[in-house]
PDB file of C-alpha atoms in Angstrom:
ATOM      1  CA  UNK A 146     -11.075 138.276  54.682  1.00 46.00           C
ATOM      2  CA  UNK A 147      -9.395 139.321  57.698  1.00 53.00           C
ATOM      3  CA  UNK A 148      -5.798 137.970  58.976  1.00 65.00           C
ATOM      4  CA  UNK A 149      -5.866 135.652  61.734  1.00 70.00           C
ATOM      5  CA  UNK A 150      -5.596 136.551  65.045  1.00 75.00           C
ATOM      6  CA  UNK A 151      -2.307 136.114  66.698  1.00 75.00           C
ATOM      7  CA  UNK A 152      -3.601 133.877  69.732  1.00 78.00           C
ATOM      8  CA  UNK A 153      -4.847 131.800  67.634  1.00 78.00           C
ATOM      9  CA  UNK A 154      -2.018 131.091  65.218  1.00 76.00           C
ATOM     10  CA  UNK A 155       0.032 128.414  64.859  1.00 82.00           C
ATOM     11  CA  UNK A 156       3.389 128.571  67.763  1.00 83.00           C
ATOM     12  CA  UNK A 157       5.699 129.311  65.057  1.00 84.00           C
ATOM     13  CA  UNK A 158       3.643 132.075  63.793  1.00 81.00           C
ATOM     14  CA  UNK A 159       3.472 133.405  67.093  1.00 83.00           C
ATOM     15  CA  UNK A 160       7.386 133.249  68.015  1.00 87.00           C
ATOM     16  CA  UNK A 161       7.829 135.011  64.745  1.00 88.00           C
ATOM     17  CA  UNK A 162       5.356 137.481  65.774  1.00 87.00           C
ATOM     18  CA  UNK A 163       7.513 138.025  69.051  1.00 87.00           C
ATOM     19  CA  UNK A 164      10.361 138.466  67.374  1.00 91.00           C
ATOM     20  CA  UNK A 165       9.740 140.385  64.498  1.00 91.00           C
ATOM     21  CA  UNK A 166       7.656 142.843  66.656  1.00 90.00           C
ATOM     22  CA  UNK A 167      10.359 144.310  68.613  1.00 91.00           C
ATOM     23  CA  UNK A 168      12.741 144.195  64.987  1.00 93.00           C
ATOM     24  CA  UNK A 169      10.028 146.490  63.120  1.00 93.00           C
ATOM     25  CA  UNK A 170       9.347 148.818  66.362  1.00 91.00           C
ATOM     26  CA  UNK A 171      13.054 149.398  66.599  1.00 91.00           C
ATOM     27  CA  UNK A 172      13.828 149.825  62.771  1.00 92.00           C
ATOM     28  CA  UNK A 173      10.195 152.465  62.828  1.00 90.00           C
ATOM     29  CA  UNK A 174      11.590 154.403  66.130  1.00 89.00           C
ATOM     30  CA  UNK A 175      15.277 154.086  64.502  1.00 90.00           C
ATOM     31  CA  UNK A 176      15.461 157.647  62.566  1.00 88.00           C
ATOM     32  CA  UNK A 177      13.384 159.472  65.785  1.00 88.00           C
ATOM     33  CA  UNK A 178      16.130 157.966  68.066  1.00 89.00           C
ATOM     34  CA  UNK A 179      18.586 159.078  65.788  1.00 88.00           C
ATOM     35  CA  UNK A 180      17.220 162.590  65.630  1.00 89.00           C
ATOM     36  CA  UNK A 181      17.110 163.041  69.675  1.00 90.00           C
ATOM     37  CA  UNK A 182      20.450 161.384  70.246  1.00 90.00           C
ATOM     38  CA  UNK A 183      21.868 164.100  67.561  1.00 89.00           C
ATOM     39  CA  UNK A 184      20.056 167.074  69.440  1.00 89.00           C
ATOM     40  CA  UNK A 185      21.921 166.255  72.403  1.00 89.00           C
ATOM     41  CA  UNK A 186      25.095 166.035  70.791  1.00 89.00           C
ATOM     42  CA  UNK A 187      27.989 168.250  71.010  1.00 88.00           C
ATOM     43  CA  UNK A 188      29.062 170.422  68.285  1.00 81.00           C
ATOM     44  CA  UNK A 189      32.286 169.267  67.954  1.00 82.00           C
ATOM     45  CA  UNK A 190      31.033 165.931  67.413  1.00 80.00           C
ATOM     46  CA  UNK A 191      29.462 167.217  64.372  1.00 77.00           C
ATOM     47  CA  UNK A 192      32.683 168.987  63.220  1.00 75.00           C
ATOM     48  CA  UNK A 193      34.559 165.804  63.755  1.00 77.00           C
ATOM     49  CA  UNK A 194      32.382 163.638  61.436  1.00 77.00           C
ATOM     50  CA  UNK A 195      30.850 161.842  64.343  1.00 77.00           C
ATOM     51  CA  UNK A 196      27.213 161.667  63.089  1.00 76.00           C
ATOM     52  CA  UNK A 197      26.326 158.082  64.162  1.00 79.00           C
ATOM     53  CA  UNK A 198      28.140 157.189  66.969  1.00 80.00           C
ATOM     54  CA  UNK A 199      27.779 157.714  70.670  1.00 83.00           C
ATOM     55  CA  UNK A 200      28.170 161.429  71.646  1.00 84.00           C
ATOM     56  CA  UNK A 201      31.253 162.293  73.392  1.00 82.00           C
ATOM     57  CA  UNK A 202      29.230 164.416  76.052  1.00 84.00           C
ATOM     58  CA  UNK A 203      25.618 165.399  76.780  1.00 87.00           C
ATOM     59  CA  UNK A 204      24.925 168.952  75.360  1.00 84.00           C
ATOM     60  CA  UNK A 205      20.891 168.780  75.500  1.00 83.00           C
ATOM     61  CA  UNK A 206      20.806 171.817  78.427  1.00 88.00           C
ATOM     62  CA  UNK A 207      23.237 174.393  75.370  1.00 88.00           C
ATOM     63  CA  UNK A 208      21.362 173.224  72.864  1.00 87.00           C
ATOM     64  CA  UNK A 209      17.946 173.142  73.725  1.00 90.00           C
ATOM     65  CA  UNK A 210      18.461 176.756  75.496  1.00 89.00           C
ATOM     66  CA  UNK A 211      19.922 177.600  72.130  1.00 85.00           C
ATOM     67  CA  UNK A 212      17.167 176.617  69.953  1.00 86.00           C
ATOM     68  CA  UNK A 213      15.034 179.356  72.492  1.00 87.00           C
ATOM     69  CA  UNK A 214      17.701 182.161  72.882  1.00 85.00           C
ATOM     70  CA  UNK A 215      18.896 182.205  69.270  1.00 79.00           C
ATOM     71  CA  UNK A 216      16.016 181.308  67.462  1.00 81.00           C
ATOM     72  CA  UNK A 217      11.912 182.781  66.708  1.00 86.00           C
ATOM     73  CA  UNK A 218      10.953 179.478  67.264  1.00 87.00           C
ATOM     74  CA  UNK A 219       8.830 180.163  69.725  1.00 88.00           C
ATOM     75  CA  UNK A 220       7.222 182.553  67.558  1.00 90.00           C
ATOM     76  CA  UNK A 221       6.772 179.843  64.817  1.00 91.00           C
ATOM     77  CA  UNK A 222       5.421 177.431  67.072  1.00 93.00           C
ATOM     78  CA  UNK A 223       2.472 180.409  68.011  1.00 94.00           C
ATOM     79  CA  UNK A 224       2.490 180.694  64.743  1.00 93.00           C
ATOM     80  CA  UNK A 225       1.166 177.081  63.701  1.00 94.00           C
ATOM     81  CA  UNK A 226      -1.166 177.120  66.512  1.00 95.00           C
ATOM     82  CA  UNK A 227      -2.711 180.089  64.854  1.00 94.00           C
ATOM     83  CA  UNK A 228      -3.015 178.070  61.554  1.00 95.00           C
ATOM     84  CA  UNK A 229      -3.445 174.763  63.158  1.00 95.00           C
ATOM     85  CA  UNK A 230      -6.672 175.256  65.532  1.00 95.00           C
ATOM     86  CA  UNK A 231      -8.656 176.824  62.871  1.00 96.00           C
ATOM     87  CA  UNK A 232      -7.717 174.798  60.441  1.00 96.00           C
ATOM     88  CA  UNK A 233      -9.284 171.859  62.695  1.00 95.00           C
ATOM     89  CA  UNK A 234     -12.230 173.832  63.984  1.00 95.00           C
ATOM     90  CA  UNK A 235     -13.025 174.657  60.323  1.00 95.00           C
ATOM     91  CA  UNK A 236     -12.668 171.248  58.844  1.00 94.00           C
ATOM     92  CA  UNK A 237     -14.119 169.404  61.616  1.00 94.00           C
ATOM     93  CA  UNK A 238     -17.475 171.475  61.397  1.00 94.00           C
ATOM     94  CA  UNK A 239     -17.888 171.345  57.918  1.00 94.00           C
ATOM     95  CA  UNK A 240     -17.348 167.899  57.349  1.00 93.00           C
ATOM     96  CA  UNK A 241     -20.252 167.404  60.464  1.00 93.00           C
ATOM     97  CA  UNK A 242     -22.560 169.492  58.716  1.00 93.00           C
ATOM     98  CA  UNK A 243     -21.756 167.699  55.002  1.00 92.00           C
ATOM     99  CA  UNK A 244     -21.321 164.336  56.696  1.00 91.00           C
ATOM    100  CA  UNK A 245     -25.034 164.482  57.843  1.00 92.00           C
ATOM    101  CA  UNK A 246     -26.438 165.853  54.750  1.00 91.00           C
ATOM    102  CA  UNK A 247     -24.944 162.991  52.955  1.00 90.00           C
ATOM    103  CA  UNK A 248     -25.700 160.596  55.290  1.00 89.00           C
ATOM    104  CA  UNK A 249     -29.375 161.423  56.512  1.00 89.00           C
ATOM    105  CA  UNK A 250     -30.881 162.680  53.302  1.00 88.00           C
ATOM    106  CA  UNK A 251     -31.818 160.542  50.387  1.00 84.00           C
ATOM    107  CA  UNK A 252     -31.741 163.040  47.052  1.00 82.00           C
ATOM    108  CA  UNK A 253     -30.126 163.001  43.359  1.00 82.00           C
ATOM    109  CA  UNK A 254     -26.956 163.499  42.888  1.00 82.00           C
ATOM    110  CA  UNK A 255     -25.922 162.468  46.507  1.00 82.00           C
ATOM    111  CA  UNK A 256     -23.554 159.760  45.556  1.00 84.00           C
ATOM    112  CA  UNK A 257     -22.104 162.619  42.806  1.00 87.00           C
ATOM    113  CA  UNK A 258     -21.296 164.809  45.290  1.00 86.00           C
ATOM    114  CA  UNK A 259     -19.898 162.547  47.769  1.00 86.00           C
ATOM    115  CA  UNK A 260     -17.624 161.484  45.510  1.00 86.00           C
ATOM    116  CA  UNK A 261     -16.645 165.116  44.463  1.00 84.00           C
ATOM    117  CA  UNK A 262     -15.279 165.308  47.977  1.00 82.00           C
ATOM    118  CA  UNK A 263     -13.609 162.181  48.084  1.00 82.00           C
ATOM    119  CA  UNK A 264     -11.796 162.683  44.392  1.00 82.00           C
ATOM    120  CA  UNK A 265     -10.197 165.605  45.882  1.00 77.00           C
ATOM    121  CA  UNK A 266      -7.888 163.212  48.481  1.00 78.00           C
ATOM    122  CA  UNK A 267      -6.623 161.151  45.130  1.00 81.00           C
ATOM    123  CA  UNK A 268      -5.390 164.799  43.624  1.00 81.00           C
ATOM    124  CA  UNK A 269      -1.843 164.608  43.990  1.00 81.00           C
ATOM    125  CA  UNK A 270      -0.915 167.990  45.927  1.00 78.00           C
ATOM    126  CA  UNK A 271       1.719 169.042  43.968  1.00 82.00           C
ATOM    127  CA  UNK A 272       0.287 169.486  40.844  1.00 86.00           C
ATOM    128  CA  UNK A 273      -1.977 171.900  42.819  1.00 86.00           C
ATOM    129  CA  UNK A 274       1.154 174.186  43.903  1.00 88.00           C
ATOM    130  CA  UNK A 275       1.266 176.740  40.908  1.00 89.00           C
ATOM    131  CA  UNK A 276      -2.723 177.124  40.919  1.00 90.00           C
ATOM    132  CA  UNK A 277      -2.957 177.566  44.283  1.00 90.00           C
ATOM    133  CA  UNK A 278       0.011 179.940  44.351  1.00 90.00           C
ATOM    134  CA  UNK A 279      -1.323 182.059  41.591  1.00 91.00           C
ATOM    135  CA  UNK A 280      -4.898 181.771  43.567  1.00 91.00           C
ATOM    136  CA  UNK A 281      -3.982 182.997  46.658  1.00 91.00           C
ATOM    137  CA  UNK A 282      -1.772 186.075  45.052  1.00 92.00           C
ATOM    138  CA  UNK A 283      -4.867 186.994  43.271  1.00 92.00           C
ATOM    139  CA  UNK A 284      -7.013 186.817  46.531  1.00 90.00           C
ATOM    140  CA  UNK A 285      -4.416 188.960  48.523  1.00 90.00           C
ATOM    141  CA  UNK A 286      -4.095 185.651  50.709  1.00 90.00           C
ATOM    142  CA  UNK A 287      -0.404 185.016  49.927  1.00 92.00           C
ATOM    143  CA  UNK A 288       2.201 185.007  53.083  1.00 90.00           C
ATOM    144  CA  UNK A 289      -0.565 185.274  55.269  1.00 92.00           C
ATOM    145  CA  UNK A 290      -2.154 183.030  58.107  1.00 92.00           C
ATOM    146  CA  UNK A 291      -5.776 183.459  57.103  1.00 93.00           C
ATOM    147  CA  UNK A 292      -4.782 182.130  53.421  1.00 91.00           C
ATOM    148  CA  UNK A 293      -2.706 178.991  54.632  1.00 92.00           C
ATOM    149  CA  UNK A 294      -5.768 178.173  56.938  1.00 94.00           C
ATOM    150  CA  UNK A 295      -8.460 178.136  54.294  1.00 93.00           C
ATOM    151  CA  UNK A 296      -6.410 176.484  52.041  1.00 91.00           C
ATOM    152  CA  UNK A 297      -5.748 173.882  54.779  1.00 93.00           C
ATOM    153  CA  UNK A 298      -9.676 173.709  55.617  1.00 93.00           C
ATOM    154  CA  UNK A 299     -10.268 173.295  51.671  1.00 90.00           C
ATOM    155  CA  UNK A 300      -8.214 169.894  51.602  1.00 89.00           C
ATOM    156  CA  UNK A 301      -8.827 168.579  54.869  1.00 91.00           C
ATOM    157  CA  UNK A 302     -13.037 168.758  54.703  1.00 90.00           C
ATOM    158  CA  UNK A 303     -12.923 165.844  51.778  1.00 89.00           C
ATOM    159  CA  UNK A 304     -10.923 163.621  53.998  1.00 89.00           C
ATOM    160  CA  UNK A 305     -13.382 164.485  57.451  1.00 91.00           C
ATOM    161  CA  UNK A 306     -16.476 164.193  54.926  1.00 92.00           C
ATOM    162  CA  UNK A 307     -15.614 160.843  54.385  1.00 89.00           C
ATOM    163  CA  UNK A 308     -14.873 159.521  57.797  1.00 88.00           C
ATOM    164  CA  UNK A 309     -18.301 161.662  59.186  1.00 90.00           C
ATOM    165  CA  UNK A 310     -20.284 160.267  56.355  1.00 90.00           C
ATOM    166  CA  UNK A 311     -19.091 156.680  57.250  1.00 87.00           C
ATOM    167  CA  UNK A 312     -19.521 157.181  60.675  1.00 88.00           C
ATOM    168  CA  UNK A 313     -22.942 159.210  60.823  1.00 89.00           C
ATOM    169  CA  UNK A 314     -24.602 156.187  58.241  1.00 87.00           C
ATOM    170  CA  UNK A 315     -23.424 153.185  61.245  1.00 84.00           C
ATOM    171  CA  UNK A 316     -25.643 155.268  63.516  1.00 84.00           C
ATOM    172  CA  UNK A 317     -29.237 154.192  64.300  1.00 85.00           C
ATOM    173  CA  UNK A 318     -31.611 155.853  61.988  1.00 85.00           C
ATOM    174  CA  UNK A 319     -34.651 155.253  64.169  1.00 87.00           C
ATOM    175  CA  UNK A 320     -33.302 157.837  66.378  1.00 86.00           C
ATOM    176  CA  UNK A 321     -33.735 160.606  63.439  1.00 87.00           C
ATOM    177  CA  UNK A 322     -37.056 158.935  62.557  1.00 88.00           C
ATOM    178  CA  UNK A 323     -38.384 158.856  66.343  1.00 89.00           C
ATOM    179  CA  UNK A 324     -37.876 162.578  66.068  1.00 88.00           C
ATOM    180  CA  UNK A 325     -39.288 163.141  62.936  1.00 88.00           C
ATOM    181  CA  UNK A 326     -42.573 161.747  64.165  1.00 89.00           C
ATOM    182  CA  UNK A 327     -42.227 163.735  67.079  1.00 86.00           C
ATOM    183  CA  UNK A 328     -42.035 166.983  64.948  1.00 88.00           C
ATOM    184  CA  UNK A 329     -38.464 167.942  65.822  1.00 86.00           C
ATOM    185  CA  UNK A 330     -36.933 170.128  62.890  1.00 89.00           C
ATOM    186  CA  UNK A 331     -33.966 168.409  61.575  1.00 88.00           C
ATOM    187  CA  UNK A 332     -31.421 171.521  62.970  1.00 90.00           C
ATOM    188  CA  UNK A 333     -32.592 169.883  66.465  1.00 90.00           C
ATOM    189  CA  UNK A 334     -32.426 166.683  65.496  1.00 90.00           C
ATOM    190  CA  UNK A 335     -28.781 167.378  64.344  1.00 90.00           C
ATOM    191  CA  UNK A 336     -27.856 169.208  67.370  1.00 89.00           C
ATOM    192  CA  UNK A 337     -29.111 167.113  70.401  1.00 89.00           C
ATOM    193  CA  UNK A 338     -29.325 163.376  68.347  1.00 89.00           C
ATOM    194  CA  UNK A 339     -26.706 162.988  66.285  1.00 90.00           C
ATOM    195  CA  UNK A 340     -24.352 165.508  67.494  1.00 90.00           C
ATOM    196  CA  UNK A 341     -23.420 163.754  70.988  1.00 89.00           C
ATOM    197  CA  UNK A 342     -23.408 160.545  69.088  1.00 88.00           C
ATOM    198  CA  UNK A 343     -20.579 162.086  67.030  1.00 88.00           C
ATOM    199  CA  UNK A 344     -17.714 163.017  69.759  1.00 86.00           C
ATOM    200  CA  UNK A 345     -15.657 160.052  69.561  1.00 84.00           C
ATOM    201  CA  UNK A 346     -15.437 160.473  65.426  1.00 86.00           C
ATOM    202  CA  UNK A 347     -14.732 164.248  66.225  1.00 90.00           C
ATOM    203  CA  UNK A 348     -11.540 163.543  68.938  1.00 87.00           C
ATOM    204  CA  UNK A 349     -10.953 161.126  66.026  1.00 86.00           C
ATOM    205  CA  UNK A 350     -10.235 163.683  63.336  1.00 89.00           C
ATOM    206  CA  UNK A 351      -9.327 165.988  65.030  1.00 91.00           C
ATOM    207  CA  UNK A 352      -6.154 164.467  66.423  1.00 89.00           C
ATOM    208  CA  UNK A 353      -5.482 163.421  62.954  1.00 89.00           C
ATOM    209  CA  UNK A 354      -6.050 166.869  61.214  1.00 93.00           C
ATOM    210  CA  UNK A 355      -4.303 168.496  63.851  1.00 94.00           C
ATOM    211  CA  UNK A 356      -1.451 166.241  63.424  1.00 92.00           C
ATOM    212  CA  UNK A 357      -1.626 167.056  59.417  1.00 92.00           C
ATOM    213  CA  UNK A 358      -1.624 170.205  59.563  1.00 94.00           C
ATOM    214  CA  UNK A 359       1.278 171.130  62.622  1.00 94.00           C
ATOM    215  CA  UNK A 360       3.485 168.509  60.182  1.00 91.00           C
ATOM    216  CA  UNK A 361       2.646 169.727  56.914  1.00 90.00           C
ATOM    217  CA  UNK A 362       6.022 171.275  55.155  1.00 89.00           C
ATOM    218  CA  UNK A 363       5.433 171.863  51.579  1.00 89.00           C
ATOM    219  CA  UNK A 364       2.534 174.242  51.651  1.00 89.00           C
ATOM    220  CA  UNK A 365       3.911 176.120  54.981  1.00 90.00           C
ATOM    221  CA  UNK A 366       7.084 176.910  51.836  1.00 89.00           C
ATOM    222  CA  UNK A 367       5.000 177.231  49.325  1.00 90.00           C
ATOM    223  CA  UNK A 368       2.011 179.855  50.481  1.00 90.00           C
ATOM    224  CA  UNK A 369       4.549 181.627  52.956  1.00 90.00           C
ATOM    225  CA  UNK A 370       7.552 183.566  52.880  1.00 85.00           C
ATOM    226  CA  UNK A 371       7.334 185.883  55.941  1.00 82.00           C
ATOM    227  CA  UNK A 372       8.766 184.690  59.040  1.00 83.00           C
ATOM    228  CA  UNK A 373       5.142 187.119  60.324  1.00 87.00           C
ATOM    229  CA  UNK A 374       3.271 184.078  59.434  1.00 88.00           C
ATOM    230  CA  UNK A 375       5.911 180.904  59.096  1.00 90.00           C
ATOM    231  CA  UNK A 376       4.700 177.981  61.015  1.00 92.00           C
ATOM    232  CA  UNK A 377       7.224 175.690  63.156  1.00 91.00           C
ATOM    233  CA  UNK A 378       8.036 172.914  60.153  1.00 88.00           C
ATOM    234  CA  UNK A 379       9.053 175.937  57.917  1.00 87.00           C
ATOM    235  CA  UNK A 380      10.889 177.980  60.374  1.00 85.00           C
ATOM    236  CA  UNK A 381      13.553 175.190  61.434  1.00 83.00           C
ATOM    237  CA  UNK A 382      15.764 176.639  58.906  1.00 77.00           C
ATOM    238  CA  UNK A 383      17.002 179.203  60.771  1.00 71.00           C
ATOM    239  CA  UNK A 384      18.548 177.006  63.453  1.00 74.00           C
ATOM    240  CA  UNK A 385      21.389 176.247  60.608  1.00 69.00           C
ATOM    241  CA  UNK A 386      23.878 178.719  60.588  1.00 59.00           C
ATOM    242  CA  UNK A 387      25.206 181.035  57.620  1.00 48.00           C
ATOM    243  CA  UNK A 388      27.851 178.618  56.261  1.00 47.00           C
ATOM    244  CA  UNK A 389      27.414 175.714  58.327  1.00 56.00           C
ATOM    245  CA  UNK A 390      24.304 173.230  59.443  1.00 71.00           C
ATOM    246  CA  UNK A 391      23.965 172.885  62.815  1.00 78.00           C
ATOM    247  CA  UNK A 392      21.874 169.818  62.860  1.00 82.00           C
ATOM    248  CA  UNK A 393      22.209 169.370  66.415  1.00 84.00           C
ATOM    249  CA  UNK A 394      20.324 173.049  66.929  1.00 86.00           C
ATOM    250  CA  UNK A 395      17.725 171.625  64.103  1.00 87.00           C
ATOM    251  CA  UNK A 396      17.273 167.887  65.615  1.00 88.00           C
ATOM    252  CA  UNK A 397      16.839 169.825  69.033  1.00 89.00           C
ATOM    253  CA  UNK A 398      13.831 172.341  67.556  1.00 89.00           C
ATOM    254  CA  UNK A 399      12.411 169.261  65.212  1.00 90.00           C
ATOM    255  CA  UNK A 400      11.813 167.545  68.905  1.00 91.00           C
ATOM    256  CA  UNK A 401      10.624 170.792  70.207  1.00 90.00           C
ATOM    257  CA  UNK A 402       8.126 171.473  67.184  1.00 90.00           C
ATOM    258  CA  UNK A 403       6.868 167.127  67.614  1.00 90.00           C
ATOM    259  CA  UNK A 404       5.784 167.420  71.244  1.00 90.00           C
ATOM    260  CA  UNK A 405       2.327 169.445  70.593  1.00 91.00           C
ATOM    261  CA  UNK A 406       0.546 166.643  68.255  1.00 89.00           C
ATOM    262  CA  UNK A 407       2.319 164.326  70.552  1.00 88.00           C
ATOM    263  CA  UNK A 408       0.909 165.847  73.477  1.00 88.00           C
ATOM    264  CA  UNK A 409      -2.468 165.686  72.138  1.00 85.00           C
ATOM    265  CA  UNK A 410      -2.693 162.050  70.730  1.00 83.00           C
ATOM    266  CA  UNK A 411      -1.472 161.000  74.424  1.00 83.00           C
ATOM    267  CA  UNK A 412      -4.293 163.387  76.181  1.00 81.00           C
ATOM    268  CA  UNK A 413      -6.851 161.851  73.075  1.00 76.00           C
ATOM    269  CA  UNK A 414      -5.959 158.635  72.857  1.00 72.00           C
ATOM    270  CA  UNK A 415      -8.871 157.161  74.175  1.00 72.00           C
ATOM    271  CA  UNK A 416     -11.106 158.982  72.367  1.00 68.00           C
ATOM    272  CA  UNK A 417      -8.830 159.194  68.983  1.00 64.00           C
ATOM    273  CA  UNK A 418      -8.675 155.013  69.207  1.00 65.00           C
ATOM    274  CA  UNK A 419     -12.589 154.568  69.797  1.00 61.00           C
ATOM    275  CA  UNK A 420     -13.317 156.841  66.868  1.00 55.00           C
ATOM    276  CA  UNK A 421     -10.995 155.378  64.460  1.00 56.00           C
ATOM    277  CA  UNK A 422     -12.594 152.057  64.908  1.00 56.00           C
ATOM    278  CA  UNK A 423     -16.093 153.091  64.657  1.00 55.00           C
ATOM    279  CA  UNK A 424     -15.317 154.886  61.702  1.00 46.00           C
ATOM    280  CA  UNK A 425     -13.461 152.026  60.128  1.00 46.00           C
ATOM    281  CA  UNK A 426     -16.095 149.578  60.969  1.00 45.00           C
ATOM    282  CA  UNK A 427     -19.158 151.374  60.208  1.00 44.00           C
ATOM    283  CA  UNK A 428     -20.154 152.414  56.170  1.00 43.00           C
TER     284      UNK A 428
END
């Protein structure tokens, strides 16, 4: 059921593995290297059609200081950490709350509605873009931060359900019967049992909806117009000039708007790594 494990493959298998390894890494990291090689790349390389080969000077300290000076964009990065940290907050409560209900308690319908908030992850999102639109003009939530972070909160909480739900049921129930017996009310029993139990599966998603969220693109165009309320992935635009692209301005900010979810999953990682495998391995 599961692939073999590299040590104990055969020594072909294995001096394939060690040299197809380093291939795929490079050919993954290929466009990202592409992107910071360009943001430290003169203009006039640009001009002159050099878009792929070695720069013909470093320009990182102009354009870098240019993405700041000439730019909002530190006002649109503010601007996703408003959307982005509620957004996670929100979704990561709920789907502890629903994730225990689901798990813990045995009643009708309980499969039903589990898999009402797992059907709404195989909902192609952009289907959902005129409904939504026309939903969040009617609720006065249109251009504004409040509207893009429930909206975010709404799609995320099926996906943490899920992984909660999964993770909560891999726990050991004689903990919640112990303190049944014992008379504690199930809020307690939530709080100071399962709770605690939980953190790894919490760093867990919330690396990953953070990291959703701060990259998401189509509803940050869709739901906003305003630059009051434009998060980093939809603001980049304005690094391009009038009549021309600067790419190297918008490969510099696109590095600049990747180092907060990077910055997390590094400070995480140990965390993020054991509750992604719990989670996985536990149903």
């Amino acid at each position: 059921m599961f692939p073999t494990p590299i040590q104990k493959a055969s020594p072909f298998a294995q001096t394939a593995y060690k040299i197809l390894l380093p291939v795929a890494l490079f050919l993954w990291l290929l466009p990202l290297i592409g992107v910071a090689i360009t943001s430290v790349r003169p203009a006039g390389d640009l001009a002159a059609g050099n878009y792929f080969g070695i720069p013909s000077g470093f320009a990182g300290f102009e354009n870098y200081s240019a993405v700041f000076n000439n730019s909002p964009i530190g006002y649109y990065i503010l601007n996703s950490f408003k959307v982005t940290i509620p957004t996670v907050i929100g979704a990561v409560a709920l789907s502890c709350l629903t994730g225990f209900a689901l798990a813990v308690y045995k009643f009708k319908g309980n499969l039903v509605l589990f898999f009402l908030f797992v059907a709404g992850n195989f909902i192609p999102f952009q289907i959902l873009m005129v409904p939504v639109r026309d939903m969040t003009l009617r609720a006065g939530l249109y251009d504004t931060t409040v509207g893009l972070v429930l909206f975010h909160v709404a799609f995320q909480t099926g996906f943490c359900t899920l992984f909660m739900r999964n993770f909560i049921k891999g726990l050991p129930f004689a903990l919640i019967e112990s303190a049944r017996v014992e008379g504690v009310s199930e809020w307690r029993i939530f709080r100071y049992i399962v709770l605690p139990l939980m953190r790894p599966a919490i760093a867990a998603l919330s690396v990953l909806v953070f990291t959703f969220v701060w990259n998401d693109y189509f509803w940050a165009t869709v739901l906003v117009q305003g630059q009051h309320a434009m998060p980093v992935t939809a603001g980049l635009y304005s690094l391009n000039g009038q009549w021309v692209a600067a790419w190297h301005l918008v490969s510099a900010g696109s590095i600049v708007a990747a180092l907060p979810p990077v910055a997390m999953f590094f400070l995480m990682q140990r965390h993020f790594i054991a509750g992604l495998t719990l989670g996985a391995t536990k149903g």
